[in-house]
Coordinates of C-alpha atoms in Angstrom, one line a residue:
X1 CA 54.7 27.6 -30.7
X2 CA 54.2 31.1 -32.0
X3 CA 51.3 31.5 -34.4
X4 CA 52.5 31.5 -38.0
X5 CA 51.0 31.8 -41.5
X6 CA 51.7 28.2 -42.6
X7 CA 48.7 26.5 -44.2
X8 CA 47.5 22.9 -43.4
X9 CA 46.0 20.7 -46.1
X10 CA 42.4 21.7 -45.1
X11 CA 43.3 25.4 -45.6
X12 CA 43.4 26.4 -41.9
X13 CA 46.4 28.2 -40.5
X14 CA 48.8 26.1 -38.5
X15 CA 49.3 27.8 -35.2
X16 CA 51.4 25.4 -33.3
X17 CA 53.0 21.9 -33.3
X18 CA 51.6 19.8 -30.4
X19 CA 54.5 17.3 -31.0
X20 CA 57.2 20.0 -31.2
X21 CA 60.3 19.7 -29.0
X22 CA 59.4 23.0 -27.1
X23 CA 56.0 21.6 -26.2
X24 CA 57.2 18.1 -25.2
X25 CA 59.9 19.5 -23.0
X26 CA 57.2 20.6 -20.6
X27 CA 53.6 20.2 -21.8
X28 CA 52.0 22.0 -18.9
X29 CA 54.1 25.1 -19.4
X30 CA 53.5 25.0 -23.1
X31 CA 49.8 24.8 -22.7
X32 CA 49.8 27.8 -20.3
X33 CA 51.6 29.7 -23.0
X34 CA 49.1 28.8 -25.7
X35 CA 46.1 29.6 -23.4
X36 CA 47.5 33.1 -23.0
X37 CA 48.5 33.7 -26.6
X38 CA 46.4 31.6 -28.9
X39 CA 43.6 29.9 -26.9
X40 CA 41.9 28.4 -30.0
X41 CA 44.7 27.0 -32.1
X42 CA 44.9 24.9 -35.2
X43 CA 47.4 22.1 -36.1
X44 CA 47.5 19.3 -38.5
X45 CA 47.9 16.8 -35.7
X46 CA 45.0 17.7 -33.4
X47 CA 42.7 19.9 -35.5
X48 CA 41.4 22.7 -33.3
X49 CA 42.9 22.7 -29.8
X50 CA 41.0 24.6 -27.0
X51 CA 43.0 25.8 -24.0
X52 CA 40.5 27.9 -22.0
X53 CA 38.3 26.4 -19.3
X54 CA 35.1 28.0 -20.7
X55 CA 35.8 26.7 -24.2
X56 CA 36.6 23.2 -23.0
X57 CA 33.4 23.2 -20.9
X58 CA 31.3 24.4 -23.8
X59 CA 32.4 21.6 -26.0
X60 CA 32.1 18.7 -23.6
X61 CA 28.7 19.7 -22.3
X62 CA 27.2 20.2 -25.8
X63 CA 26.8 16.7 -27.1
X64 CA 24.6 17.9 -29.9
X65 CA 27.1 20.4 -31.3
X66 CA 30.2 18.3 -30.7
X67 CA 30.1 14.5 -31.3
X68 CA 32.1 11.8 -29.5
X69 CA 32.1 9.7 -32.6
X70 CA 35.7 10.5 -33.6
X71 CA 36.9 7.2 -35.1
X72 CA 35.6 4.4 -37.2
X73 CA 36.7 2.0 -34.5
X74 CA 33.7 1.2 -32.2
X75 CA 34.1 2.6 -28.7
X76 CA 31.4 1.7 -26.1
X77 CA 30.2 4.0 -24.7
X78 CA 33.0 6.6 -25.0
X79 CA 32.6 7.0 -28.7
X80 CA 28.9 7.2 -28.8
X81 CA 26.3 10.0 -28.7
X82 CA 22.8 10.0 -27.4
X83 CA 20.4 8.2 -27.7
X84 CA 22.8 5.2 -28.3
X85 CA 25.1 6.3 -25.6
X86 CA 22.4 6.5 -22.9
X87 CA 21.6 2.8 -22.5
X88 CA 25.2 1.7 -22.4
X89 CA 26.1 4.4 -20.0
X90 CA 23.3 3.4 -17.6
X91 CA 24.5 -0.2 -17.8
X92 CA 28.2 0.5 -16.9
X93 CA 27.4 3.0 -14.1
X94 CA 26.1 0.1 -11.9
X95 CA 29.7 -1.2 -11.7
X96 CA 31.0 2.0 -10.0
X97 CA 28.6 2.5 -7.2
X98 CA 29.9 3.6 -3.8
X99 CA 29.1 0.2 -2.4
X100 CA 31.4 -1.5 -5.0
X101 CA 34.1 1.1 -4.4
X102 CA 34.0 0.6 -0.6
X103 CA 34.0 -3.2 -1.0
X104 CA 37.1 -3.0 -3.3
X105 CA 39.1 -0.7 -1.0
X106 CA 40.7 -3.5 1.1
X107 CA 42.0 -5.1 -2.0
X108 CA 43.6 -1.9 -3.2
X109 CA 45.1 -1.3 0.2
X110 CA 46.6 -4.8 0.2
X111 CA 48.1 -4.3 -3.2
X112 CA 49.5 -0.8 -2.3
X113 CA 50.9 -2.1 0.9
X114 CA 52.7 -5.0 -0.8
X115 CA 54.3 -2.7 -3.4
X116 CA 55.3 -0.1 -0.8
X117 CA 56.7 -2.9 1.4
X118 CA 58.9 -4.1 -1.5
X119 CA 60.6 -0.7 -1.7
X120 CA 61.9 -0.7 1.9
X121 CA 65.0 -2.7 1.1
X122 CA 66.4 0.3 -0.9
X123 CA 66.9 4.0 -0.2
X124 CA 66.1 5.0 -3.8
X125 CA 63.3 4.0 -6.1
X126 CA 62.2 4.5 -9.7
X127 CA 58.5 5.4 -9.0
X128 CA 56.9 4.7 -12.3
X129 CA 58.3 1.2 -12.9
X130 CA 58.3 0.0 -9.3
X131 CA 55.2 1.6 -7.9
X132 CA 52.9 3.5 -10.2
X133 CA 52.7 1.1 -13.2
X134 CA 52.4 -2.2 -11.3
X135 CA 49.8 -0.7 -9.0
X136 CA 47.6 0.4 -11.9
X137 CA 47.8 -3.0 -13.5
X138 CA 47.2 -5.0 -10.3
X139 CA 44.2 -2.9 -9.1
X140 CA 42.6 -3.0 -12.6
X141 CA 43.0 -6.8 -12.9
X142 CA 41.7 -7.2 -9.3
X143 CA 38.7 -5.0 -10.1
X144 CA 37.7 -7.0 -13.2
X145 CA 38.6 -10.4 -11.8
X146 CA 41.5 -11.0 -14.2
X147 CA 44.3 -13.4 -13.3
X148 CA 47.8 -12.4 -12.0
X149 CA 49.3 -14.0 -15.2
X150 CA 48.1 -10.9 -17.1
X151 CA 50.1 -8.4 -15.0
X152 CA 53.3 -8.8 -17.0
X153 CA 51.7 -8.9 -20.5
X154 CA 49.6 -5.9 -19.8
X155 CA 52.5 -3.8 -18.6
X156 CA 54.4 -4.8 -21.8
X157 CA 51.4 -3.9 -23.8
X158 CA 51.2 -0.5 -22.3
X159 CA 54.8 0.2 -23.2
X160 CA 54.4 -1.1 -26.8
X161 CA 51.2 0.9 -27.3
X162 CA 53.0 4.1 -26.0
X163 CA 56.0 3.6 -28.3
X164 CA 53.7 3.0 -31.4
X165 CA 51.6 6.0 -30.6
X166 CA 54.7 8.2 -30.2
X167 CA 56.1 6.9 -33.5
X168 CA 52.7 7.4 -35.2
X169 CA 53.1 3.9 -36.5
X170 CA 49.4 3.2 -37.5
X171 CA 50.2 -0.4 -38.6
X172 CA 51.8 -1.2 -35.3
X173 CA 49.0 0.5 -33.4
X174 CA 46.4 -1.6 -35.2
X175 CA 48.3 -4.8 -34.4
X176 CA 48.7 -3.8 -30.7
X177 CA 45.0 -3.0 -30.4
X178 CA 44.2 -6.5 -31.7
X179 CA 46.6 -8.0 -29.2
X180 CA 44.8 -6.3 -26.4
X181 CA 41.4 -7.4 -27.7
X182 CA 42.8 -11.0 -27.7
X183 CA 43.6 -10.7 -24.0
X184 CA 40.0 -9.7 -23.3
X185 CA 38.5 -12.3 -25.5
X186 CA 40.5 -15.0 -23.8
X187 CA 38.9 -14.0 -20.5
X188 CA 35.5 -14.0 -22.0
X189 CA 36.1 -17.4 -23.6
X190 CA 37.3 -18.9 -20.3
X191 CA 34.1 -17.7 -18.6
X192 CA 31.9 -19.0 -21.4
X193 CA 33.6 -22.4 -21.2
X194 CA 33.3 -22.5 -17.4
X195 CA 29.5 -21.9 -17.6
X196 CA 28.0 -22.0 -14.1
X197 CA 31.5 -22.4 -12.7
X198 CA 32.7 -19.0 -14.0
X199 CA 34.0 -16.6 -11.3
X200 CA 31.4 -14.1 -10.0
X201 CA 33.2 -11.0 -11.1
X202 CA 32.5 -7.9 -13.2
X203 CA 33.8 -9.5 -16.4
X204 CA 31.4 -12.5 -16.0
X205 CA 28.6 -10.2 -15.1
X206 CA 29.0 -8.1 -18.3
X207 CA 28.4 -11.3 -20.3
X208 CA 24.9 -11.6 -18.8
X209 CA 23.8 -8.0 -19.5
X210 CA 21.4 -6.8 -22.1
X211 CA 20.7 -3.6 -24.0
X212 CA 16.9 -3.6 -24.4
X213 CA 16.1 -7.2 -25.0
X214 CA 19.4 -8.1 -26.7
X215 CA 22.3 -9.7 -24.9
X216 CA 25.6 -7.7 -25.1
X217 CA 27.7 -8.9 -28.0
X218 CA 31.3 -9.9 -27.5
X219 CA 32.4 -6.9 -29.5
X220 CA 30.6 -4.5 -27.2
X221 CA 32.0 -6.2 -24.0
X222 CA 35.5 -6.1 -25.5
X223 CA 35.1 -2.4 -26.3
X224 CA 33.8 -1.6 -22.8
X225 CA 36.6 -3.5 -21.1
X226 CA 39.2 -2.0 -23.4
X227 CA 38.1 1.5 -22.6
X228 CA 38.1 0.8 -18.9
X229 CA 41.5 -0.9 -18.9
X230 CA 43.5 1.2 -21.3
X231 CA 42.3 4.4 -19.6
X232 CA 42.9 3.0 -16.1
X233 CA 46.4 1.7 -16.7
X234 CA 47.6 5.0 -18.2
X235 CA 45.9 7.5 -15.9
X236 CA 46.2 5.8 -12.5
X237 CA 49.9 5.3 -13.1
X238 CA 50.3 8.9 -14.3
X239 CA 48.4 10.2 -11.3
X240 CA 50.6 8.3 -8.8
X241 CA 53.7 9.6 -10.5
X242 CA 52.5 13.2 -10.5
X243 CA 51.4 13.1 -6.8
X244 CA 54.7 11.5 -5.6
X245 CA 56.7 14.0 -7.6
X246 CA 54.8 16.9 -6.1
X247 CA 55.2 15.6 -2.5
X248 CA 58.9 15.0 -3.1
X249 CA 59.4 18.6 -4.2
X250 CA 57.1 20.1 -1.5
X251 CA 58.4 18.8 1.8
X252 CA 56.1 21.0 3.9
X253 CA 53.0 19.6 2.1
X254 CA 54.3 16.1 2.5
X255 CA 54.8 16.6 6.2
X256 CA 51.3 18.1 6.7
X257 CA 49.7 15.1 5.0
X258 CA 51.7 12.7 7.0
X259 CA 50.2 14.3 10.1
X260 CA 46.6 14.6 8.9
X261 CA 45.5 12.1 6.3
X262 CA 42.0 13.5 6.2
X263 CA 43.4 16.2 3.9
X264 CA 44.5 13.7 1.3
X265 CA 41.4 13.7 -0.9
X266 CA 41.5 17.5 -1.4
X267 CA 45.3 17.6 -1.7
X268 CA 45.2 14.9 -4.4
X269 CA 42.5 16.7 -6.4
X270 CA 44.5 20.0 -6.3
X271 CA 47.8 18.4 -7.2
X272 CA 46.2 16.7 -10.3
X273 CA 44.5 20.0 -11.2
X274 CA 47.9 21.6 -11.4
X275 CA 49.4 18.8 -13.5
X276 CA 46.8 16.9 -15.4
X277 CA 47.3 13.1 -16.0
X278 CA 44.9 13.1 -18.9
X279 CA 45.9 15.7 -21.4
X280 CA 43.1 15.8 -23.9
X281 CA 40.0 14.3 -25.5
X282 CA 38.7 14.6 -29.1
X283 CA 35.3 15.7 -30.5
X284 CA 34.0 16.3 -34.0
X285 CA 32.0 19.5 -34.6
X286 CA 28.6 18.8 -36.0
X287 CA 27.8 22.4 -36.9
X288 CA 29.7 25.6 -37.6
X289 CA 30.6 27.6 -34.6
X290 CA 32.9 30.6 -33.7
X291 CA 35.1 30.1 -30.7
X292 CA 37.3 33.0 -29.7
X293 CA 37.8 34.7 -33.1
X294 CA 38.2 31.4 -35.0
X295 CA 35.7 29.8 -37.3
X296 CA 35.2 26.1 -36.7
X297 CA 33.3 24.2 -39.4
X298 CA 31.0 21.2 -39.2
X299 CA 33.2 18.1 -39.5
X300 CA 36.3 19.7 -38.0
X301 CA 38.3 17.9 -35.4
X302 CA 38.3 19.5 -32.0
X303 CA 40.6 18.7 -29.1
X304 CA 39.9 19.8 -25.6
X305 CA 43.0 20.3 -23.5
X306 CA 42.0 19.3 -20.0
X307 CA 45.4 20.0 -18.6
X308 CA 45.2 23.6 -19.7
X309 CA 41.6 24.3 -18.8
X310 CA 42.3 23.3 -15.2
X311 CA 45.0 26.0 -14.9
X312 CA 42.9 28.8 -16.3
X313 CA 43.2 31.9 -14.1
X314 CA 39.8 33.1 -15.3
X315 CA 38.4 30.2 -13.2
X316 CA 41.0 29.4 -10.6
X317 CA 42.5 32.3 -8.6
X318 CA 46.3 31.9 -8.4
X319 CA 45.8 29.0 -10.8
X320 CA 49.4 27.9 -10.7
X321 CA 49.5 27.8 -6.9
X322 CA 48.7 24.8 -4.7
X323 CA 45.6 25.7 -2.8
X324 CA 43.9 22.5 -1.6
X325 CA 41.1 24.4 0.1
X326 CA 39.9 26.1 -3.0
X327 CA 36.5 25.2 -4.6
X328 CA 37.1 22.1 -6.7
X329 CA 33.7 22.0 -8.4
X330 CA 35.1 23.6 -11.7
X331 CA 38.0 21.0 -11.7
X332 CA 37.9 19.1 -15.0
X333 CA 40.1 16.2 -13.8
X334 CA 37.3 13.6 -14.4
X335 CA 35.7 15.5 -17.3
X336 CA 32.2 17.0 -17.5
X337 CA 28.9 16.5 -19.2
X338 CA 27.3 13.2 -20.1
X339 CA 30.8 11.6 -20.7
X340 CA 32.1 12.5 -17.2
X341 CA 34.2 9.6 -16.0
X342 CA 31.9 7.0 -14.4
X343 CA 34.8 5.6 -12.4
X344 CA 35.8 8.8 -10.7
X345 CA 34.9 7.5 -7.3
X346 CA 36.9 4.4 -7.8
X347 CA 39.9 6.3 -9.0
X348 CA 39.8 8.7 -6.1
X349 CA 39.8 5.8 -3.7
X350 CA 42.6 4.0 -5.4
X351 CA 44.8 7.1 -5.3
X352 CA 44.0 8.0 -1.7
X353 CA 44.8 4.4 -0.6
X354 CA 48.1 4.3 -2.5
X355 CA 49.4 7.6 -1.2
X356 CA 48.2 6.8 2.3
X357 CA 50.1 3.5 2.2
X358 CA 53.2 5.2 0.8
X359 CA 53.2 7.8 3.7
X360 CA 52.6 4.9 6.1
X361 CA 55.5 2.8 4.9
X362 CA 58.2 5.2 3.6
X363 CA 59.9 8.0 5.5
X364 CA 60.1 11.5 4.2
X365 CA 61.2 11.3 0.6
X366 CA 62.8 13.7 -1.8
X367 CA 63.9 13.8 -5.4
X368 CA 67.2 11.9 -6.0
X369 CA 69.9 14.6 -6.7
X370 CA 71.3 14.4 -10.2
X371 CA 68.3 12.3 -11.5
X372 CA 66.0 14.8 -13.1
X373 CA 62.4 13.5 -13.7
X374 CA 61.6 12.9 -17.4
X375 CA 58.3 14.3 -18.6
X376 CA 55.9 12.1 -20.6
X377 CA 55.3 13.0 -24.2
X378 CA 51.9 13.7 -25.7
X379 CA 49.4 12.0 -25.7
X380 CA 50.6 10.8 -22.3
X381 CA 50.6 13.1 -19.2
X382 CA 52.7 13.2 -16.1
X383 CA 56.2 11.6 -16.0
X384 CA 58.0 8.9 -17.9
X385 CA 60.5 8.4 -15.1
X386 CA 60.9 9.6 -11.6
X387 CA 63.4 8.6 -8.9
X388 CA 63.0 9.4 -5.3
X389 CA 65.1 8.7 -2.2
X390 CA 64.8 8.6 1.6
X391 CA 67.6 8.4 4.2
X392 CA 65.3 7.7 7.1
X393 CA 63.6 4.7 8.6
X394 CA 59.9 4.0 7.9
X395 CA 57.5 6.0 10.1
X396 CA 56.9 4.5 13.5
X397 CA 53.2 5.5 13.4
X398 CA 50.7 6.5 10.8
X399 CA 49.0 9.9 10.7
X400 CA 45.3 10.4 11.4
X401 CA 43.3 8.6 8.7
X402 CA 39.8 9.2 7.5

């Protein structure tokens, strides 16, 4: 991770290896180190990586100087710039209104309650496979109106996609992407065949939408649903794992939240600031710019490291300390600028409901001795595996809820 004089094929110095063993052993600690020693760093794998909050914010709020078009694969609207991005963004925002979020909350609570209830027969649980991942799949399918029969295939798809990404197997990644698109197209075909009998859900509604005077094409709908679902499955599962891990390690915080659930929203925001579920995003520089003391040229790849920017002591006092009452407005958990996550309100509700149900249904829990959590490997954040245990009976009464 120390800067060196090696040269990459484009002539830039290679400052670090994002896939190196020292980085993957603990990504958060490694990014803290890079932010302090080489905050604008180059690598073959990520291009320019930015670790400081100010640099990250500069890039993601300057859509003229840094483009979101980073791949030849269409990505609606994530991989678009204005003015093309504007119409699609306006279209999808209607699906994430507070009214829709509130209406979906009882469904999320039922799913979370069922999953937590299934844990009660045992004193130890593997959090990611038994709670976090199934919750992410079930709430996403519920939100989009997809059938239960997709729960298993989508979880398998997530695992295959993660393995192919880690192996940098581009052929497998392309095949896996087509497999996911086939799931979506099957849902669209079923609704088209049903005609007026199609279910009144978000997926059906997307098929009726237009951009200007043109009806959305299948490819656009597939891309929108792919972006929603792939992002949701990975980040919601990672968030649940990160939060449960933090509460298992910090018994006093867990106890306080059990007594006062109104503190859950700020606690969750702060826990996820400390350990980001979404590590990075890509941009392409459209003009030459100097960041730090490094020259970035037009056409260069730029990677913003959210998980580092959110721990920058220049912005967050005692940045590595849990302080839930701090000002969360600089928190980059859901991004910033025109590409800020449109589903942030939905995600916040889903996480609050899951942790609320967990605290309702499971007694005080701790990490299982001798079973160390396994950190996820870039590009994933959070944990790959996490085991917790409890020796007590479920709480007799819930804490004060909001």
